[in-house]
Amino acid sequence: MNEIELEAAPGHRLPHIVTVGRYRIGRVMQSIAQSWDGVAQITHVSASFADAVRTVRALDARRPIDALVVAGASGAHVREQVEIPVAMVEVRGLGLLEALMTAKQQTTPDRPRVGLVSFDAPSPQLMQFDALFGLGVAQFVYHGAEDAAACVQQLRAANVGAVVAPGLVADLAQQAGIPSVLLYSEAAVRQALNEALLLARHRMAERDRNQWLETVLGELQDGVVAIDAQGRIRALNARMASLLGEPVEALHGRMLAEVSPVLMQGHSQNLQEGTEDVVQLAMRTLVLRRAPLMENGAVAGALLVCRDPAVIQRADRNLRANQRQRGAGVRWSIDDFQGHGACAHRIRELAHRYAASDATVLVQGESGTGKEMMAQGIHRASRRAAQPFLAVNCAALAESLLESELFGYDEGAFTGARRGGKTGLIEAAHTGTLFLDEIGDMPLALQSRLLRVLQEREVMRVGSTTPVPVDVRVIAATHADLADLVERGLFRRDLYYRLAVLRMGMPSLRERGQADVATLAHAMLGRHAGDTSHQVQPLRLERLLDELLALSAGYGWPGNVRELDNWIERLLACGPYLDSEDGATRRQRLLEVFCECAAASRSREEDEAPLQQQARLRDTRQQAERDRVREVLESVQGDQKRACEILGISRATLWRRLKQG
Ligand SMILES: Nc1ncnc2c1ncn2[C@@H]1O[C@H](COP(=O)(O)OP(=O)(O)OP(=O)(O)O)[C@@H](O)[C@H]1O
């Protein structure tokens, strides 16, 4: 045992060893412990039997004990009662002979016999020695503190001259005038301490390992429990403990079948390959996976993992979203839709009702009437609020782009397809809401693909043959009269019915009346004025706005609320110019501003004309330019330099115009 490394590794906590013993053994233990400074923290407990057990438990609760050193009957009792590794002070052959020799030297001629007291049963070693060498030692047995005194009486009666005995009996014999030698030698106590140090280090390493494992298990969102071959819980994490409804400590060591019969149902079947089931636990539906734990090629237990499908779904959605930030922020809620009029009330009330449903909504209204605002509001008030809201404008993208944007594509689907493919918006909006703005502009081919998504609840990426299941609520919007498009064969009838399960007609600003216009305008003024500091006082701004609104009575608001918003911004920007003390000048200037706004609105309307219309305009313009270039070229007999001079364009532009189309 001398080879034990007694130095503690720097930075490591010292093992906590507790020695237990009263009387003489206690004193030996304490004296040896003094030389263990810096190797282990040794605490001595001077108690026996039940008292010793109580004190050890209290100490362990205060600072975990890594190993115990105990001796004799009391030691055996402590070992039975606590779950701490124990090193017993052993009586070995040579030590025993030494003790007997020391005792023999203390006998007198009238009382020449040496007695040996052992706990519970006579020492078998001594019986062998006696048989071999004829030592003539008288053996006595005691069973506990209660009969120690009776044992000393027996020693007396047997005329024993000196005795080798455990601590209590040795002390009592000494008091009764019988010389006594402690059964446990100093060497035996030292040896037990060395053994305890090894046990302690082992336990500490095991504790560190368990702590590490517990940290790993604790980090898992799944509930995990490991059982042994008998079905006893050997390890589990906090998540599993919460599913089982008890603290981790209360579950350790218990039979899993008793704690949760449902987890053990059909457990033994096919464990070798592992199984997967759906179970009901703690009022949840969970996916339960069982895998065997092997030891030396045989099944020594099982690992059970309970996974919440919501966690799988969340991970799935994160994967699908693939870091897509688009539409991540939902800015509006239903109550942001302002207005006191009946129209505004009806819209808000309808939106709340639609939020409670999961059906597809078709929002119809002119540009700037708040269609997207309401789509966001419905999403935010729906059960999908915490899930993504993704928006796409079907009129803003060319057909092929819109297709890959919506449906995604597989790697190699077409030349230039991104490696690993791309997740489409429909997939990315899984569990959330997809807002399809300007649905009326969706090309017919894509309408068919969208219909399939709505009917089958699955999406097929471009270039793929495997459908991916999706759970998406669609809210579509259009400024066009979809029913009319259907009649003209420009929109699929079946898709129209699928989309228009719930309908919402957004009122234009002119339908909402002057009172609502004023409410909205003042609210917007408040919002914008708060954004920045303006040179005109708030009250004067309010007066300017009222005057501007009075001038606008009867105006058609083609750009609806968005146009009104622009008015307010312009009012703020031109505030210092408008804010004249003279009422007539003020009105004159406001009229200027109003006319500019109206003109801006008209030109914006043109800008915002559907893409196809714009494309048609572009084509017509290009055709006209090409014709003009050809005409001039003909007139100068193909002299390009001269044609460029006449047209006032560079040679490069001339070539580009000729090549167009
Ligand atoms: N009732 C309302 N209360 C407050 N703000 C509104 C209201 N209606 C519309 N708005 C504002 O008008 C602007 C346009 O709204 P939104 O984009 O939702 O309209 P839209 O009908 O979807 O327009 P488009 O068809 O051109 O996309 C937004 O800034 C929105 O905040």
XYZ file of C-alpha atoms and ligand atoms in Angstrom:
692
model
C 0.000 0.000 0.000
C 3.046 2.267 0.232
C 2.790 3.066 -3.464
C -0.358 5.167 -2.984
C 0.150 8.709 -4.227
C -0.503 10.745 -1.132
C -0.126 14.163 -2.752
C -3.338 15.836 -3.845
C -3.299 17.178 -7.402
C -3.114 21.017 -7.320
C -6.454 22.738 -7.751
C -8.420 19.607 -6.859
C -10.562 19.394 -3.792
C -9.303 17.020 -1.103
C -11.202 13.791 -0.559
C -13.380 13.873 2.524
C -12.742 10.833 4.673
C -14.510 10.194 7.964
C -13.069 7.864 10.602
C -15.536 6.376 13.049
C -14.541 4.935 16.418
C -14.803 5.458 20.144
C -12.438 4.609 22.913
C -8.962 3.472 22.092
C -9.461 2.912 18.346
C -10.777 6.460 18.107
C -7.601 7.800 19.627
C -5.421 5.753 17.242
C -7.419 6.997 14.266
C -7.112 10.602 15.327
C -3.381 10.402 15.911
C -2.759 8.847 12.458
C -5.055 11.347 10.753
C -2.821 14.221 11.817
C -0.150 13.129 9.346
C -2.668 13.225 6.466
C -2.860 16.975 6.212
C -2.915 18.092 2.572
C -3.837 14.590 1.379
C -7.375 14.279 2.611
C -9.709 16.159 4.834
C -10.264 13.744 7.704
C -13.088 14.188 10.173
C -13.329 11.921 13.182
C -16.630 10.759 14.628
C -16.371 9.571 18.194
C -19.571 7.562 18.362
C -20.728 4.021 17.812
C -23.688 2.155 16.305
C -26.860 4.267 15.803
C -25.206 7.452 17.077
C -22.388 6.964 14.610
C -24.860 6.444 11.735
C -26.749 9.630 12.631
C -23.609 11.733 12.864
C -22.211 10.326 9.589
C -25.446 11.159 7.765
C -25.475 14.698 9.119
C -21.851 15.207 8.099
C -22.526 13.786 4.635
C -25.395 16.217 4.143
C -23.147 19.133 5.087
C -20.199 18.064 2.973
C -20.373 14.834 0.943
C -18.232 12.084 2.451
C -16.099 10.213 -0.066
C -15.131 7.265 2.172
C -15.447 5.984 5.730
C -12.976 4.143 7.974
C -14.717 1.963 10.556
C -13.859 -0.952 12.773
C -15.465 -3.827 14.604
C -19.113 -4.345 15.489
C -20.033 -0.697 15.377
C -18.218 -0.352 12.037
C -20.160 -3.261 10.561
C -23.394 -1.611 11.699
C -22.443 1.713 10.072
C -21.482 -0.099 6.853
C -24.956 -1.647 6.711
C -26.755 1.646 7.175
C -25.052 4.147 4.858
C -24.400 4.247 1.114
C -20.838 5.476 1.393
C -17.786 3.359 0.482
C -16.336 1.857 3.652
C -12.826 0.651 4.517
C -12.903 -1.693 7.552
C -9.928 -1.823 9.885
C -9.031 -5.483 9.429
C -7.347 -7.737 11.888
C -4.704 -9.619 9.913
C -2.646 -12.614 10.919
C 0.643 -10.979 11.776
C -0.956 -8.012 13.546
C -3.013 -10.398 15.631
C 0.059 -12.426 16.646
C 1.849 -9.225 17.598
C -1.092 -8.158 19.761
C -1.254 -11.601 21.422
C 2.487 -11.474 22.134
C 2.175 -8.028 23.725
C -0.722 -9.316 25.837
C 1.167 -12.481 26.809
C 3.967 -10.320 28.192
C 1.435 -8.720 30.559
C 0.107 -11.970 32.048
C 1.176 -13.165 35.496
C 2.029 -16.730 36.583
C -1.241 -17.042 38.528
C -3.210 -15.842 35.534
C -1.181 -17.030 32.527
C -3.954 -17.163 29.933
C -4.429 -14.631 27.189
C -7.991 -13.924 26.088
C -9.126 -12.792 22.646
C -12.436 -11.040 22.186
C -13.967 -10.873 18.722
C -17.188 -9.461 17.416
C -19.997 -11.939 16.613
C -17.839 -15.026 15.901
C -14.497 -16.369 17.097
C -11.533 -15.491 14.867
C -11.044 -18.368 12.372
C -7.396 -17.336 11.890
C -6.719 -17.711 15.584
C -8.400 -21.082 15.684
C -5.999 -22.201 12.929
C -2.973 -20.796 14.801
C -4.122 -22.431 18.012
C -4.512 -25.776 16.297
C -1.016 -25.458 14.725
C 1.008 -24.014 17.566
C -1.033 -24.808 20.666
C -1.185 -21.157 21.762
C -3.821 -21.793 24.436
C -5.641 -18.547 23.801
C -9.183 -18.341 25.225
C -11.668 -16.907 22.723
C -14.666 -14.810 23.660
C -17.385 -13.278 21.547
C -19.495 -10.177 22.031
C -22.364 -8.926 19.913
C -22.645 -5.243 20.652
C -22.323 -2.450 23.174
C -24.995 -4.054 25.375
C -23.070 -7.229 26.185
C -19.550 -5.696 26.355
C -19.715 -5.543 30.173
C -20.968 -9.156 30.333
C -18.022 -10.157 28.172
C -15.595 -8.583 30.660
C -17.328 -10.602 33.422
C -16.631 -13.750 31.434
C -12.963 -12.785 31.083
C -12.761 -12.397 34.817
C -14.493 -15.672 35.482
C -12.126 -17.441 33.097
C -9.161 -16.031 35.040
C -7.683 -14.393 31.978
C -4.387 -12.585 32.650
C -4.480 -10.189 29.684
C -6.810 -9.649 26.791
C -6.690 -8.613 23.136
C -10.007 -6.910 22.381
C -11.775 -4.265 20.308
C -11.938 -0.684 21.716
C -14.951 -0.812 24.064
C -14.178 -4.216 25.620
C -10.461 -3.337 25.850
C -11.303 -0.155 27.780
C -13.801 -1.924 30.084
C -11.324 -4.767 30.787
C -8.586 -2.253 31.618
C -10.995 -0.533 34.027
C -11.748 -3.943 35.598
C -8.024 -4.514 36.194
C -7.382 -6.871 33.275
C -4.480 -5.599 31.149
C -5.697 -5.141 27.570
C -4.207 -4.692 24.122
C -6.206 -3.161 21.276
C -7.169 -5.729 18.682
C -6.501 -3.246 15.878
C -2.896 -2.320 15.413
C -1.783 1.108 14.261
C -0.621 -0.534 11.018
C -4.136 -1.914 10.420
C -5.690 1.527 10.902
C -3.101 3.068 8.544
C -3.861 0.391 5.982
C -7.604 1.048 6.263
C -6.995 4.752 5.749
C -4.950 4.052 2.600
C -7.739 1.872 1.321
C -10.269 4.600 2.126
C -8.202 7.098 0.148
C -8.364 4.866 -2.922
C -12.110 4.392 -2.482
C -12.580 8.152 -2.039
C -10.663 9.031 -5.185
C -12.662 6.493 -7.113
C -15.913 7.920 -5.779
C -14.865 11.480 -6.559
C -14.003 10.530 -10.143
C -17.359 8.793 -10.439
C -19.121 11.834 -9.019
C -17.334 14.117 -11.514
C -18.327 11.801 -14.338
C -21.927 11.756 -13.172
C -21.981 15.512 -12.826
C -20.646 15.860 -16.353
C -23.237 13.399 -17.629
C -25.981 15.183 -15.698
C -24.969 18.505 -17.270
C -25.136 16.926 -20.716
C -28.495 15.296 -19.969
C -29.780 18.476 -18.359
C -29.097 20.409 -21.542
C -31.272 18.037 -23.570
C -34.792 19.143 -24.356
C -35.770 15.472 -24.504
C -36.647 13.503 -21.400
C -34.004 10.788 -20.922
C -33.965 7.845 -18.502
C -31.577 4.886 -18.279
C -32.713 1.703 -16.596
C -30.820 -1.469 -15.701
C -31.763 -4.993 -16.722
C -34.283 -5.193 -13.871
C -35.983 -1.971 -14.944
C -34.561 0.108 -12.087
C -33.887 3.788 -12.815
C -30.130 4.343 -12.947
C -29.959 7.839 -14.442
C -32.420 10.461 -15.659
C -32.504 14.125 -16.522
C -34.605 16.938 -15.112
C -36.848 16.985 -18.194
C -37.764 13.328 -17.700
C -38.264 13.903 -13.971
C -40.695 16.717 -14.745
C -42.557 14.475 -17.190
C -42.779 11.833 -14.454
C -43.892 14.486 -11.983
C -41.261 13.924 -9.286
C -37.823 15.339 -8.448
C -34.787 13.565 -9.910
C -33.552 12.417 -6.468
C -36.908 10.861 -5.636
C -36.808 8.742 -8.793
C -33.271 7.382 -8.641
C -33.197 3.651 -7.916
C -36.953 3.107 -8.315
C -38.564 0.638 -10.708
C -39.634 2.531 -13.832
C -42.637 0.231 -14.270
C -43.974 1.429 -10.915
C -43.281 5.093 -11.579
C -44.682 5.103 -15.115
C -46.267 1.890 -16.417
C -46.873 3.587 -19.771
C -43.142 3.936 -20.461
C -42.585 0.233 -19.830
C -45.517 -1.002 -21.916
C -44.246 -3.471 -24.511
C -40.755 -2.713 -23.310
C -39.145 -6.104 -23.782
C -40.259 -6.472 -27.390
C -37.567 -5.949 -30.013
C -35.404 -3.934 -27.690
C -32.342 -5.265 -29.455
C -33.077 -3.094 -32.514
C -34.578 -0.185 -30.619
C -38.219 0.877 -30.932
C -40.231 4.020 -31.479
C -43.751 4.561 -30.133
C -46.166 7.385 -29.495
C -47.165 7.616 -25.831
C -49.323 9.834 -23.653
C -47.401 11.153 -20.680
C -48.084 14.145 -18.432
C -51.069 15.043 -20.659
C -48.815 15.267 -23.710
C -48.366 13.160 -26.768
C -44.719 12.204 -26.950
C -42.516 10.175 -29.225
C -40.792 7.487 -27.158
C -37.599 5.912 -28.423
C -36.056 2.917 -26.678
C -32.524 1.689 -27.277
C -30.685 -1.174 -25.594
C -27.697 -0.504 -23.319
C -25.147 -3.223 -24.001
C -22.496 -4.611 -21.691
C -20.121 -7.336 -22.896
C -22.419 -8.099 -25.791
C -25.525 -8.586 -23.646
C -28.431 -6.215 -22.976
C -27.717 -4.690 -19.575
C -30.466 -2.103 -19.592
C -32.209 0.410 -21.800
C -32.186 4.056 -22.638
C -35.611 5.688 -23.058
C -35.872 9.050 -24.770
C -39.139 11.012 -24.782
C -39.363 13.721 -27.386
C -42.032 16.378 -27.616
C -43.235 16.711 -31.232
C -43.464 20.485 -30.671
C -39.681 20.543 -30.223
C -39.222 18.526 -33.403
C -41.557 20.890 -35.223
C -39.701 23.925 -33.980
C -36.371 22.507 -35.114
C -37.972 21.509 -38.397
C -39.284 25.009 -38.941
C -35.947 26.558 -38.072
C -34.368 24.323 -40.653
C -36.989 25.201 -43.190
C -36.663 28.905 -42.484
C -32.972 28.476 -43.253
C -32.027 31.828 -41.798
C -34.621 33.558 -43.925
C -35.253 36.932 -42.373
C -37.949 37.962 -44.814
C -41.188 38.986 -43.261
C -39.836 38.040 -39.860
C -41.271 41.162 -38.248
C -45.021 41.418 -37.955
C -45.568 45.107 -37.252
C -49.306 45.428 -37.169
C -52.103 44.140 -35.014
C -55.847 44.324 -35.709
C -56.326 47.278 -33.413
C -53.800 49.335 -35.366
C -56.472 49.592 -38.031
C -57.792 52.999 -37.105
C -61.121 54.618 -37.673
C -64.357 55.188 -35.764
C -66.747 54.701 -38.659
C -68.921 51.632 -39.200
C -66.601 50.375 -41.980
C -63.550 50.341 -39.723
C -65.514 48.640 -36.915
C -66.744 45.964 -39.293
C -63.226 45.266 -40.582
C -61.763 44.927 -37.086
C -64.624 42.700 -35.951
C -64.294 40.505 -39.050
C -60.530 40.247 -38.577
C -60.942 39.042 -34.996
C -63.405 36.406 -36.175
C -61.083 35.251 -38.951
C -58.174 35.079 -36.504
C -60.075 32.437 -34.557
C -60.323 30.280 -37.667
C -57.606 28.594 -39.685
C -59.278 28.892 -43.064
C -57.846 30.690 -46.067
C -58.746 34.378 -46.330
C -59.096 36.486 -49.456
C -58.640 40.202 -48.775
C -59.863 42.412 -51.560
C -59.315 46.159 -51.776
C -57.625 48.996 -53.529
C -53.948 49.665 -53.030
C -53.125 51.249 -49.676
C -56.346 50.244 -47.915
C -54.491 48.182 -45.303
C -54.740 44.679 -46.812
C -51.316 43.579 -45.613
C -51.910 45.343 -42.333
C -55.010 43.236 -41.719
C -53.283 40.046 -42.871
C -50.600 40.689 -40.251
C -53.269 41.538 -37.689
C -55.147 38.267 -38.317
C -51.916 36.272 -38.080
C -50.937 38.007 -34.868
C -54.291 37.323 -33.241
C -54.356 33.705 -34.440
C -52.950 30.551 -32.851
C -50.065 30.880 -35.294
C -48.916 34.197 -33.780
C -45.605 32.816 -32.525
C -44.871 31.215 -35.899
C -43.536 32.909 -39.028
C -45.505 35.345 -41.159
C -44.015 35.479 -44.637
C -45.172 37.755 -47.414
C -44.623 37.732 -51.147
C -45.904 40.060 -53.826
C -46.935 37.876 -56.759
C -46.875 40.849 -59.140
C -43.331 41.851 -58.325
C -41.507 38.783 -59.623
C -41.178 37.160 -63.004
C -42.845 33.741 -63.259
C -39.729 31.575 -62.854
C -38.441 33.649 -59.967
C -41.802 33.615 -58.235
C -41.940 29.859 -58.685
C -38.592 29.211 -57.035
C -39.290 31.824 -54.374
C -42.576 30.164 -53.435
C -41.874 26.485 -53.960
C -38.077 26.356 -53.556
C -35.918 24.067 -55.628
C -33.685 21.043 -55.319
C -29.978 21.056 -55.972
C -29.384 20.750 -59.723
C -33.011 21.650 -60.569
C -31.740 24.073 -63.216
C -28.514 25.721 -64.341
C -27.356 28.063 -61.615
C -29.415 26.364 -58.893
C -27.776 26.907 -55.544
C -25.911 23.954 -53.976
C -28.108 22.188 -51.500
C -31.191 23.674 -53.182
C -33.370 26.374 -51.652
C -36.277 26.347 -49.250
C -39.334 28.046 -50.713
C -41.512 30.506 -48.817
C -44.318 27.960 -48.495
C -42.007 25.566 -46.675
C -40.434 28.367 -44.655
C -43.870 29.488 -43.494
C -44.574 25.974 -42.134
C -46.847 26.247 -39.047
C -47.241 29.969 -39.761
C -48.990 32.215 -42.290
C -48.135 32.964 -45.905
C -49.382 36.270 -47.276
C -49.779 36.227 -51.055
C -50.181 39.827 -52.130
C -51.566 40.604 -55.589
C -52.671 37.011 -56.055
C -54.565 38.089 -59.186
C -51.216 38.514 -60.919
C -50.082 34.961 -60.262
C -49.395 33.162 -63.569
C -51.807 30.311 -64.363
C -49.105 27.613 -64.183
C -48.230 28.641 -60.639
C -51.893 28.845 -59.721
C -52.116 25.091 -60.374
C -49.120 24.399 -58.170
C -50.542 26.592 -55.410
C -53.885 24.799 -55.639
C -52.081 21.505 -55.067
C -50.448 22.929 -51.931
C -53.816 24.041 -50.573
C -55.498 20.752 -51.409
C -52.809 18.252 -50.506
C -51.123 20.261 -47.759
C -47.763 19.438 -49.263
C -45.270 21.269 -51.414
C -43.083 19.937 -54.200
C -39.839 21.780 -54.784
C -38.871 22.576 -58.356
C -36.855 19.625 -59.676
C -38.021 17.313 -56.899
C -40.348 14.341 -56.912
C -40.741 14.119 -53.154
C -43.519 16.187 -51.621
C -42.834 17.866 -48.282
C -45.822 18.102 -45.910
C -46.603 21.654 -44.836
C -49.024 23.290 -42.466
C -49.503 26.835 -43.729
C -52.392 29.234 -43.480
C -52.721 31.308 -46.625
C -54.039 34.854 -46.654
C -54.256 36.202 -50.190
C -54.874 39.779 -51.235
C -55.769 41.466 -54.461
C -56.784 44.859 -55.756
C -58.382 43.134 -58.750
C -61.877 41.715 -59.058
C -60.910 38.023 -58.889
C -64.408 36.811 -59.789
C -64.158 38.834 -62.985
C -60.688 37.384 -63.714
C -62.219 33.925 -63.269
C -64.964 34.741 -65.795
C -62.336 35.944 -68.249
C -60.327 32.719 -67.801
C -57.385 34.548 -66.246
C -57.741 32.988 -62.813
C -58.480 29.359 -61.934
C -61.997 28.969 -60.619
C -61.063 26.093 -58.261
C -58.226 28.140 -56.767
C -60.537 31.130 -56.377
C -62.957 29.051 -54.290
C -60.093 27.592 -52.241
C -58.768 31.076 -51.479
C -62.066 32.806 -50.837
C -63.234 30.573 -47.970
C -63.298 33.709 -45.825
C -63.532 37.091 -47.497
C -62.702 40.592 -46.421
C -63.462 43.637 -48.556
C -61.299 46.575 -47.538
C -63.123 49.883 -47.874
C -61.395 52.602 -49.848
C -60.643 55.825 -48.028
C -63.338 57.720 -49.912
C -65.926 55.160 -48.765
C -64.858 55.642 -45.170
C -65.969 59.238 -44.973
C -64.312 62.506 -44.014
C -64.493 61.774 -40.251
C -62.349 58.643 -40.594
C -59.964 60.486 -42.887
C -59.515 63.094 -40.149
C -59.037 60.443 -37.428
C -56.417 58.648 -39.488
C -54.685 61.857 -40.503
C -54.343 63.135 -36.936
C -53.128 59.750 -35.715
C -50.515 59.716 -38.455
C -49.472 63.258 -37.684
C -48.941 62.256 -34.066
C -46.881 59.232 -35.151
C -44.687 61.101 -37.635
C -44.294 64.198 -35.492
C -43.011 61.933 -32.739
C -40.390 60.450 -35.083
C -38.436 63.657 -35.607
C -38.244 67.141 -34.294
C -40.039 69.697 -36.445
C -39.733 73.416 -36.607
C -43.473 74.066 -36.410
C -45.278 73.844 -33.089
C -47.595 70.816 -32.720
C -50.732 72.907 -32.309
C -50.031 74.900 -35.467
C -49.374 71.630 -37.301
C -52.778 70.344 -36.177
C -54.381 73.562 -37.488
C -52.563 73.233 -40.817
C -53.748 69.644 -41.108
C -57.355 70.619 -40.409
C -57.168 73.275 -43.108
C -55.627 70.838 -45.554
C -58.339 68.258 -44.827
C -61.047 70.892 -45.319
C -59.569 71.620 -48.731
C -59.529 67.908 -49.565
C -63.260 67.383 -49.022
C -64.583 65.425 -51.989
C -61.133 64.271 -53.040
C -61.063 60.625 -54.229
C -57.917 59.429 -52.444
C -56.771 57.039 -55.185
C -53.765 55.984 -53.082
C -55.987 55.472 -50.010
C -54.377 55.467 -46.549
C -50.890 55.206 -47.997
C -51.526 58.407 -49.916
C -52.848 60.120 -46.809
C -49.662 59.045 -45.048
C -47.602 60.720 -47.750
C -49.627 63.886 -47.356
C -48.798 64.039 -43.690
C -45.099 63.552 -44.347
C -45.197 66.325 -46.926
C -47.087 68.569 -44.550
C -44.374 68.082 -41.964
C -41.609 68.671 -44.473
C -43.225 71.867 -45.812
C -44.449 73.003 -42.383
C -42.304 76.151 -42.071
C -43.312 77.275 -45.596
C -47.030 76.632 -45.018
C -47.147 78.141 -41.556
C -47.966 81.704 -42.550
C -49.852 84.051 -40.227
C -51.994 85.157 -43.141
C -54.924 82.781 -43.686
C -55.229 83.421 -47.432
C -51.509 82.797 -48.001
C -51.729 79.665 -45.943
C -54.626 78.288 -47.968
C -52.877 79.211 -51.206
C -49.760 77.347 -50.158
C -51.785 74.383 -48.897
C -53.474 74.180 -52.275
C -50.056 74.041 -53.884
C -49.064 71.209 -51.565
C -52.363 69.396 -52.134
C -52.031 69.611 -55.921
C -48.440 68.362 -55.753
C -49.578 65.454 -53.564
C -52.381 64.571 -55.930
C -49.999 64.697 -58.895
C -47.474 62.566 -57.034
C -50.206 60.084 -56.232
C -51.239 59.813 -59.887
C -47.668 59.196 -61.039
C -47.180 56.651 -58.285
C -50.316 54.899 -59.387
C -48.746 54.543 -62.785
C -45.526 53.288 -61.199
C -47.460 50.746 -59.265
C -49.349 49.469 -62.286
C -49.121 45.704 -62.452
C -45.855 44.419 -63.745
C -47.263 42.899 -66.906
C -48.740 46.259 -67.791
C -45.390 47.910 -67.194
C -43.683 45.266 -69.280
C -46.157 45.883 -72.079
C -45.429 49.613 -71.872
C -41.699 48.909 -71.999
C -42.097 46.627 -74.995
C -44.105 49.257 -76.844
C -41.516 51.925 -76.044
C -38.649 49.713 -77.196
C -40.443 48.839 -80.400
C -41.020 52.513 -81.115
C -37.363 53.363 -80.464
C -36.211 50.536 -82.738
C -38.523 51.677 -85.532
C -37.273 55.276 -85.214
C -33.579 54.187 -85.368
C -34.275 52.094 -88.487
C -36.172 54.958 -90.090
C -33.310 57.447 -89.562
C -30.705 54.900 -90.691
C -32.632 54.390 -93.911
C -32.890 58.125 -94.463
C -29.077 58.513 -94.245
C -28.383 55.345 -96.263
C -26.983 53.439 -93.323
C -24.529 56.141 -92.164
C -24.431 55.296 -88.452
C -22.380 58.322 -87.437
C -24.886 60.625 -89.112
C -27.866 58.712 -87.600
C -26.361 59.115 -84.124
C -25.988 62.848 -84.670
C -29.600 63.170 -85.843
C -30.916 61.045 -82.943
C -28.585 62.641 -80.389
C -27.422 59.236 -79.098
C -24.073 57.441 -78.811
C -23.053 54.642 -81.142
C -23.358 52.120 -78.282
C -26.948 53.214 -77.622
C -27.730 52.937 -81.307
C -26.481 49.326 -81.305
C -28.345 48.482 -78.159
C -31.609 49.851 -79.586
C -31.189 47.880 -82.769
C -30.505 44.695 -80.821
C -33.493 45.091 -78.462
C -36.263 42.584 -78.952
N -57.106 51.800 -41.043
C -55.818 52.089 -41.013
N -55.294 52.611 -39.886
C -53.998 52.962 -39.858
N -53.149 52.811 -40.857
C -53.633 52.275 -41.987
C -54.972 51.868 -42.127
N -55.145 51.347 -43.347
C -53.947 51.425 -43.954
N -53.033 51.979 -43.140
C -51.633 52.269 -43.484
O -51.543 52.372 -44.875
C -50.359 51.821 -45.365
C -50.697 50.789 -46.424
O -51.209 49.637 -45.822
P -51.010 48.182 -46.472
O -49.638 48.044 -47.006
O -51.502 47.205 -45.494
O -52.030 48.338 -47.671
P -52.316 47.315 -48.843
O -53.770 47.372 -49.079
O -51.710 45.995 -48.545
O -51.556 48.034 -50.018
P -50.974 47.370 -51.384
O -52.107 46.668 -52.025
O -50.523 48.572 -52.132
O -49.865 46.484 -50.955
C -49.627 51.233 -44.195
O -48.596 52.117 -43.828
C -50.685 51.157 -43.124
O -50.093 51.407 -41.912
